mmCIF file of C-alpha atoms in Angstrom:
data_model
loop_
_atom_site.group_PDB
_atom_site.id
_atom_site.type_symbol
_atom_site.label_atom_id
_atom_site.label_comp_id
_atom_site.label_asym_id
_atom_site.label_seq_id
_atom_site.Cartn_x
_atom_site.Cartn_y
_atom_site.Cartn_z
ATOM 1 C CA UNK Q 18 -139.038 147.069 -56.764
ATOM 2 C CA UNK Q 19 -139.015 145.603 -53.500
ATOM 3 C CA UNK Q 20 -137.419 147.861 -50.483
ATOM 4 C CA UNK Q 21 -134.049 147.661 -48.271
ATOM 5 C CA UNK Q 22 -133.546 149.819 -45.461
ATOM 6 C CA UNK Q 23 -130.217 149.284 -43.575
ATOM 7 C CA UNK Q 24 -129.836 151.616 -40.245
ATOM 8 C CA UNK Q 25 -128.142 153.838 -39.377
ATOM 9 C CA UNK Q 26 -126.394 154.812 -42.486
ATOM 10 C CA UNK Q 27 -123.104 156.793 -41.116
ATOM 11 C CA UNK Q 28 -122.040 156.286 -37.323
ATOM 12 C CA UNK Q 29 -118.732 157.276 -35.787
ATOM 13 C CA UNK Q 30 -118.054 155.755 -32.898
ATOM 14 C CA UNK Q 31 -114.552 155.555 -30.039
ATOM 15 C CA UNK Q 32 -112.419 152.433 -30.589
ATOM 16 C CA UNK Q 33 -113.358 149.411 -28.235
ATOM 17 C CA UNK Q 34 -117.334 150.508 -28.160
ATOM 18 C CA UNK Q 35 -120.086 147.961 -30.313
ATOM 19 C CA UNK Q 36 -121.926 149.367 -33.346
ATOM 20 C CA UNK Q 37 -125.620 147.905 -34.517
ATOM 21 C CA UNK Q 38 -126.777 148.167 -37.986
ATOM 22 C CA UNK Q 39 -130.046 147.135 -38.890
ATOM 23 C CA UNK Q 40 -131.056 146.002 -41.878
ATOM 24 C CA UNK Q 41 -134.914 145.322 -42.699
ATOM 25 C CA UNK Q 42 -136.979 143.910 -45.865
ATOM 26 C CA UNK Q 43 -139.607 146.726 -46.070
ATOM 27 C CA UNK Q 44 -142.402 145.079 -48.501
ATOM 28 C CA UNK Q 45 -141.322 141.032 -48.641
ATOM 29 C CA UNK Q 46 -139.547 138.471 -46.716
ATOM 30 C CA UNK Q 47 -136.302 137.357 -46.691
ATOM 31 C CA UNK Q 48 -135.096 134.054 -45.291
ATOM 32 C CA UNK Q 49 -131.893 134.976 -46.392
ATOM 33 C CA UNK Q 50 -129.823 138.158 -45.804
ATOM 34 C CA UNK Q 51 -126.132 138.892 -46.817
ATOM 35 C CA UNK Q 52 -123.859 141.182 -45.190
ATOM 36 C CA UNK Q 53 -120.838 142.646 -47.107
ATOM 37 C CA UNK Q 54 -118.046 145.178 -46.677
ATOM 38 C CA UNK Q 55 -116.104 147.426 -49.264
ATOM 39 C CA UNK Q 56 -113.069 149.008 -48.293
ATOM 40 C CA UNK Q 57 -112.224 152.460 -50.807
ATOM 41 C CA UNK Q 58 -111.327 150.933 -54.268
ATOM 42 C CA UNK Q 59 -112.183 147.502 -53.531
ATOM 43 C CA UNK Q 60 -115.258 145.479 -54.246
ATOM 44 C CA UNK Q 61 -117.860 144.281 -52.101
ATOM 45 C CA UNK Q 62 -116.891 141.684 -50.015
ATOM 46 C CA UNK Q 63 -119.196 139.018 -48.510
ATOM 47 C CA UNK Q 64 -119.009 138.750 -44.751
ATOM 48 C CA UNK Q 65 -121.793 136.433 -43.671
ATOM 49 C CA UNK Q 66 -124.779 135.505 -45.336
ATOM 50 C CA UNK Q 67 -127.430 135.110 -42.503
ATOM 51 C CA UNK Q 68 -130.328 133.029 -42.449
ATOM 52 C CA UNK Q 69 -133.441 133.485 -40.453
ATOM 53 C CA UNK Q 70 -134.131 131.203 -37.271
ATOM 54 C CA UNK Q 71 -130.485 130.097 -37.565
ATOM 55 C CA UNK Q 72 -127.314 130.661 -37.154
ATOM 56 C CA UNK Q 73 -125.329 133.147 -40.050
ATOM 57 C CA UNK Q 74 -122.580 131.377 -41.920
ATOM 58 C CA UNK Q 75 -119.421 133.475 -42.102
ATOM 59 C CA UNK Q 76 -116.942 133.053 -44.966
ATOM 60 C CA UNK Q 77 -113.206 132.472 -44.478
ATOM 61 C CA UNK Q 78 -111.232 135.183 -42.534
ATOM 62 C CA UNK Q 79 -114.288 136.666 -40.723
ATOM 63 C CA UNK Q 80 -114.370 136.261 -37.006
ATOM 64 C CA UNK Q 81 -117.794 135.058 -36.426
ATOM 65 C CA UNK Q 82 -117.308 136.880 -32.433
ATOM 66 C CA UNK Q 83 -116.878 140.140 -33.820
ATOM 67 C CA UNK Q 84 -119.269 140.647 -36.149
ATOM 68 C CA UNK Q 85 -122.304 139.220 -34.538
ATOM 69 C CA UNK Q 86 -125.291 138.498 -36.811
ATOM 70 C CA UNK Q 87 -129.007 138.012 -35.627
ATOM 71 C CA UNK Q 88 -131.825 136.816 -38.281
ATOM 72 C CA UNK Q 89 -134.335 137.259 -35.888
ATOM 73 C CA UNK Q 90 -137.416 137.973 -37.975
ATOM 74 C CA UNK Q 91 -138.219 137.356 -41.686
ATOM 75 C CA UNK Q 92 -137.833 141.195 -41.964
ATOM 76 C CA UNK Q 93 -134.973 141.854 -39.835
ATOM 77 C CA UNK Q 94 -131.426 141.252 -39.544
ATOM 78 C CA UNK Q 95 -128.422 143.104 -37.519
ATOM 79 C CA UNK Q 96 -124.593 143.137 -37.887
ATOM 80 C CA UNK Q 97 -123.234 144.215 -34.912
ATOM 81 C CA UNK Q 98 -119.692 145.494 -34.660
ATOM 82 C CA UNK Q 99 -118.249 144.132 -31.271
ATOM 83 C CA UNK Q 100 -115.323 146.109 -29.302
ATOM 84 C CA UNK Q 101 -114.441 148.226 -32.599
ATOM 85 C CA UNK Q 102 -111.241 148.928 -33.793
ATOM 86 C CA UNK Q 103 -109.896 151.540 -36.577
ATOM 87 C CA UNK Q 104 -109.453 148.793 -38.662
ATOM 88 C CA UNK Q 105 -113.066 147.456 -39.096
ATOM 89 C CA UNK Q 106 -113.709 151.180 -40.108
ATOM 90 C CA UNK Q 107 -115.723 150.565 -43.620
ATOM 91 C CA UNK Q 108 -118.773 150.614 -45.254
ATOM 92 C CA UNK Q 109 -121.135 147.772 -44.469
ATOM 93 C CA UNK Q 110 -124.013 147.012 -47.008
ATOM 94 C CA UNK Q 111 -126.933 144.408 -46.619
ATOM 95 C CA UNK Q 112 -128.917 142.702 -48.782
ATOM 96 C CA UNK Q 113 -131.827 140.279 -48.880
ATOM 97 C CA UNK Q 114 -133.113 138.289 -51.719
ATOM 98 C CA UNK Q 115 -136.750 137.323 -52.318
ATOM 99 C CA UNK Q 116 -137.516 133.925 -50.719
ATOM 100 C CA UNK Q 117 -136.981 131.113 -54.315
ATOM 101 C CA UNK Q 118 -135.592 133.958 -56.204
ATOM 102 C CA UNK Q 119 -132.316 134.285 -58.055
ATOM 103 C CA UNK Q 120 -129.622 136.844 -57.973
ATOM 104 C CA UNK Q 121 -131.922 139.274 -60.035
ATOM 105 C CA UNK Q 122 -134.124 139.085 -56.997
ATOM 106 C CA UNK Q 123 -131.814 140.589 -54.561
ATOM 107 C CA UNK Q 124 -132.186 144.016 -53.128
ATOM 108 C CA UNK Q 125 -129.612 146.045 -51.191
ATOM 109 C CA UNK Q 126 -129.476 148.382 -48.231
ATOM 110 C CA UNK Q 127 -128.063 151.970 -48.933
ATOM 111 C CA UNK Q 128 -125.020 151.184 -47.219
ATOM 112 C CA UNK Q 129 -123.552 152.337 -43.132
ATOM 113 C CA UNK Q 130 -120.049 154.091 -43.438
ATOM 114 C CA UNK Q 131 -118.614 153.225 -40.396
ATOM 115 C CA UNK Q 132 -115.608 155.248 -38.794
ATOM 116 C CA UNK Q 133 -114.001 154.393 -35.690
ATOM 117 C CA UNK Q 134 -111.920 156.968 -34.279
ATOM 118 C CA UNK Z 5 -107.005 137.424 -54.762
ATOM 119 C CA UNK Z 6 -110.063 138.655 -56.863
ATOM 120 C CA UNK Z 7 -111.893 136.752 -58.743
ATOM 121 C CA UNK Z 8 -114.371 139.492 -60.420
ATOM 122 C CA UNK Z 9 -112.334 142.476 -61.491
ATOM 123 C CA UNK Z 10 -113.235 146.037 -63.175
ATOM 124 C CA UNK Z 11 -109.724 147.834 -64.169
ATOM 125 C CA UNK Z 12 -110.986 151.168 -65.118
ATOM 126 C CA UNK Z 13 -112.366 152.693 -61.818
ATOM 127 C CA UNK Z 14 -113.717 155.155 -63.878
ATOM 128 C CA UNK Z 15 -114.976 156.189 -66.841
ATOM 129 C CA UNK Z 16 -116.339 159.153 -68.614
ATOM 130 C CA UNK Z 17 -118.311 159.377 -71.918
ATOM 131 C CA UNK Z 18 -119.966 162.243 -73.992
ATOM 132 C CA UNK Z 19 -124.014 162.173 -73.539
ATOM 133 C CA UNK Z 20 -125.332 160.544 -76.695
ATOM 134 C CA UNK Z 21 -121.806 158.767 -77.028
ATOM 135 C CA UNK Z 22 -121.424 154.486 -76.228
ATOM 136 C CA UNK Z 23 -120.561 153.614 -72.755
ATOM 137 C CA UNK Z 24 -118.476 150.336 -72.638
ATOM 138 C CA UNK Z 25 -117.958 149.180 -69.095
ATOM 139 C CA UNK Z 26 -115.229 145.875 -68.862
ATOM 140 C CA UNK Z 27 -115.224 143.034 -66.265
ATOM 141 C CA UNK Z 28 -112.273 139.999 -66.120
ATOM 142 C CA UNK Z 29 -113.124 136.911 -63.929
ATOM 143 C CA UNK Z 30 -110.777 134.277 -63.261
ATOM 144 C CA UNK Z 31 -112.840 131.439 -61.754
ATOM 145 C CA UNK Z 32 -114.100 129.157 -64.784
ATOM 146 C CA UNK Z 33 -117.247 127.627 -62.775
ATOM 147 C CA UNK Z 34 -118.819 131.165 -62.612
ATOM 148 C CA UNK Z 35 -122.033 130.484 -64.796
ATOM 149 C CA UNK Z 36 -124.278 133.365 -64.509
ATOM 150 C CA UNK Z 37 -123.336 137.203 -64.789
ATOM 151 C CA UNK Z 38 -124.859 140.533 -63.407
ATOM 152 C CA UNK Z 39 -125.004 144.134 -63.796
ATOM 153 C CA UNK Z 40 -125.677 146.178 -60.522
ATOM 154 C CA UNK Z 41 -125.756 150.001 -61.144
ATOM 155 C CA UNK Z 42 -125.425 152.142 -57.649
ATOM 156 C CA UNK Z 43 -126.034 155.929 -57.394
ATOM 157 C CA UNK Z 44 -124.684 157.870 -54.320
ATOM 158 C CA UNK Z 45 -126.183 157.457 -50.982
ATOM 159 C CA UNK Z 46 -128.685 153.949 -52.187
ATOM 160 C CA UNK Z 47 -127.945 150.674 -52.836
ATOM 161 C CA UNK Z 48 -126.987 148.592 -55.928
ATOM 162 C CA UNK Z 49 -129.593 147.452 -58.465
ATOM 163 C CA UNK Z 50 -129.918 144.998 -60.651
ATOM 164 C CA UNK Z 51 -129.931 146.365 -64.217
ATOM 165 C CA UNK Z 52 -129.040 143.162 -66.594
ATOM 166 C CA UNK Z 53 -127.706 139.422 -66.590
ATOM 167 C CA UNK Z 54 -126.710 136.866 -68.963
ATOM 168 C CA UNK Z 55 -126.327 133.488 -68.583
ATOM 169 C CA UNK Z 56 -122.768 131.375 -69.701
ATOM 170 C CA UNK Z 57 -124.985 129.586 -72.564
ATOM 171 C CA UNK Z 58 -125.225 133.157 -73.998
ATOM 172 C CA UNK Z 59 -122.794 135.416 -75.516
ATOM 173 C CA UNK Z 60 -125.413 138.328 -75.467
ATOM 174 C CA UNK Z 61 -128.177 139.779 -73.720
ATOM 175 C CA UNK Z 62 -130.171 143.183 -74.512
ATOM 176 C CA UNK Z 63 -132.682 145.257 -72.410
ATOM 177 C CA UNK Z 64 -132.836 148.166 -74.208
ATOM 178 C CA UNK Z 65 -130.078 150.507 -74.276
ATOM 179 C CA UNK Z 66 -128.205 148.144 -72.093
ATOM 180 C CA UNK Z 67 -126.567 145.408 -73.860
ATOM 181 C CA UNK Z 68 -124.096 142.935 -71.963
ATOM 182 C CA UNK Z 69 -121.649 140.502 -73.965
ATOM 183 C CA UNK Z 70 -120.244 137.775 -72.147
ATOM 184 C CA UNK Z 71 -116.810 135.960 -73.987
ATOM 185 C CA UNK Z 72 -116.344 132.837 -72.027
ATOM 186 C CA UNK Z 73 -113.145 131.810 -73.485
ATOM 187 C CA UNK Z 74 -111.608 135.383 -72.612
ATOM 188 C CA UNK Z 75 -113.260 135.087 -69.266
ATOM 189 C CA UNK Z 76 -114.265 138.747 -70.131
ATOM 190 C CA UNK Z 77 -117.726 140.421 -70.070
ATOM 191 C CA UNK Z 78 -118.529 143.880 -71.044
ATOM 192 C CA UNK Z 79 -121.816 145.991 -70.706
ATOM 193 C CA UNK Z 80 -123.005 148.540 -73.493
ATOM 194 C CA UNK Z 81 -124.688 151.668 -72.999
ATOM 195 C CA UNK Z 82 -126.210 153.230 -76.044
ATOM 196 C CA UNK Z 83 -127.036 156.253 -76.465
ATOM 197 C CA UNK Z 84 -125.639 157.192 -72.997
ATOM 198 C CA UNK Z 85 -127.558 159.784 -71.111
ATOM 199 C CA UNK Z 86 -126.402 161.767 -68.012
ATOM 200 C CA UNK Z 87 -129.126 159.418 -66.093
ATOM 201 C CA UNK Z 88 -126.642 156.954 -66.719
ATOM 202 C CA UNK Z 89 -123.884 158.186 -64.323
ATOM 203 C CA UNK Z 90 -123.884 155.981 -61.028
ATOM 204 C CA UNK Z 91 -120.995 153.403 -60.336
ATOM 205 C CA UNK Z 92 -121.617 149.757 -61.835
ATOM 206 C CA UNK Z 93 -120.274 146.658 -60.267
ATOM 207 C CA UNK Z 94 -120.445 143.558 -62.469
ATOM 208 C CA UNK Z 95 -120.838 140.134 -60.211
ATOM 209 C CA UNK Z 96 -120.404 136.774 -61.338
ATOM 210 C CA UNK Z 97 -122.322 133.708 -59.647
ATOM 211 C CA UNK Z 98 -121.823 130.244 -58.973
ATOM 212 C CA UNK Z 99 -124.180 128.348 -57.292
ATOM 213 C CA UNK Z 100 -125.188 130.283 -54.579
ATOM 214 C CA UNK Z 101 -122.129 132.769 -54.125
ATOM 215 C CA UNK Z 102 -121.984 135.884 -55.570
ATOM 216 C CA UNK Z 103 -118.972 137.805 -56.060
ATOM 217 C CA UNK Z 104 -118.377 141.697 -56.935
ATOM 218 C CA UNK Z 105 -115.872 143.494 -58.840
ATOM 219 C CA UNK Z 106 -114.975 146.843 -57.407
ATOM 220 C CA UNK Z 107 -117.123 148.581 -59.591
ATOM 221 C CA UNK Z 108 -116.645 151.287 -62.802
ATOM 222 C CA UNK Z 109 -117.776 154.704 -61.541
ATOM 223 C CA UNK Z 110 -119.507 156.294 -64.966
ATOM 224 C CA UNK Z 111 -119.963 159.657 -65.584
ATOM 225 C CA UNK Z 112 -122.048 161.158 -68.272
ATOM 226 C CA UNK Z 113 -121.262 164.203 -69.483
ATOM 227 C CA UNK Z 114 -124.196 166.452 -70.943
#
């Protein structure tokens, strides 16, 4: 199946310093990328879904300012974490569907567990 | 509030034995249904789906059954092998939104 690689997959960084997390379509392209979080015990929540060339749409209760997402490339999208806190501490996963595909078509990242001390 | 739910965050089943993983939604315009399995340290994949116009769909020795009225869907696992053991979210879709349960982790015992 097609390949997800999401960078780095652990970092632990000090409170109030930004975090990058890559997240690249190895073998096809993806116009659309989703970002989500899971906190211990709770599902997988979508953050953003981000869309190449444009701007990422953020659900309800995300703050677009913190959690800055570039679509840059058809390959290539990045979450970064802005002035963390303890709080956003979590584990971030990305995923990116095949361009006219459905759900079956979507491939995830392995996943960054993010601690902020 | 969560609209795609898996109660038992765990489950463990004899090797050989049926593996019956649950999933409740609550949102009634959800009209397609997946099975992600995810092992340690790699991301979920798909495994099987069923469409609300079904009430069953087999791949194997993965069988999911999807009861609309109950708003319930379950996946089967038969014969289950120690392979098996990962952690499996179900997700239920509508439109373009996808939403997770919190996932079952499995374990197979040999």
């Amino acid at each position: 199946g097609a390949v997800v690689s999401q960078h780095p997959s652990r970092v632990i960084c000090k409170s109030g310093t930004s975090v990058k997390i890559e997240c690249r379509s190895l073998d096809f392209q993806a116009t659309t990328m989703f970002w989500y979080r899971q906190f211990p015990k709770k599902s997988l929540m979508l953050m953003a879904t981000s869309n190449e060339g444009s701007k990422a749409t953020y659900e309800q209760g995300v703050e677009k300012d913190k959690f800055l997402i570039n679509h840059a490339s058809l390959t290539l999208s990045t979450l970064t974490v802005t002035s963390a806190h303890p709080e956003d501490s979590s584990f971030y996963i990305c995923s990116a569907r095949v361009t006219g595909g459905m759900f079956e078509k979507l491939f995830f990242g392995s996943g960054t567990q993010l601690s902020v001390l | 509030d969560q609209q795609v739910k898996q109660n038992s965050p765990s489950l463990s089943v004899q090797e050989g034995r049926i593996s019956i993983l649950n999933c409740d939604y609550t949102n009634s315009m959800f009209d397609y249904f997946l099975w992600y399995k995810k092992y340690p340290a790699e991301g979920p994949t798909f495994l099987i789906s069923i469409s609300s116009i079904k009430d069953k769909n087999e791949d194997g020795r993965f069988t999911v059954f999807l009861n609309k009225s109950a708003k319930h869907l379950s996946l089967h696992i038969v014969p289950s092998q120690p392979g098996d053991s990962a952690v499996y979210f179900c997700a239920a879709s509508a439109g373009n939104m996808l939403t997770f349960g919190g996932g079952t982790r499995l374990m197979v015992k040999p």
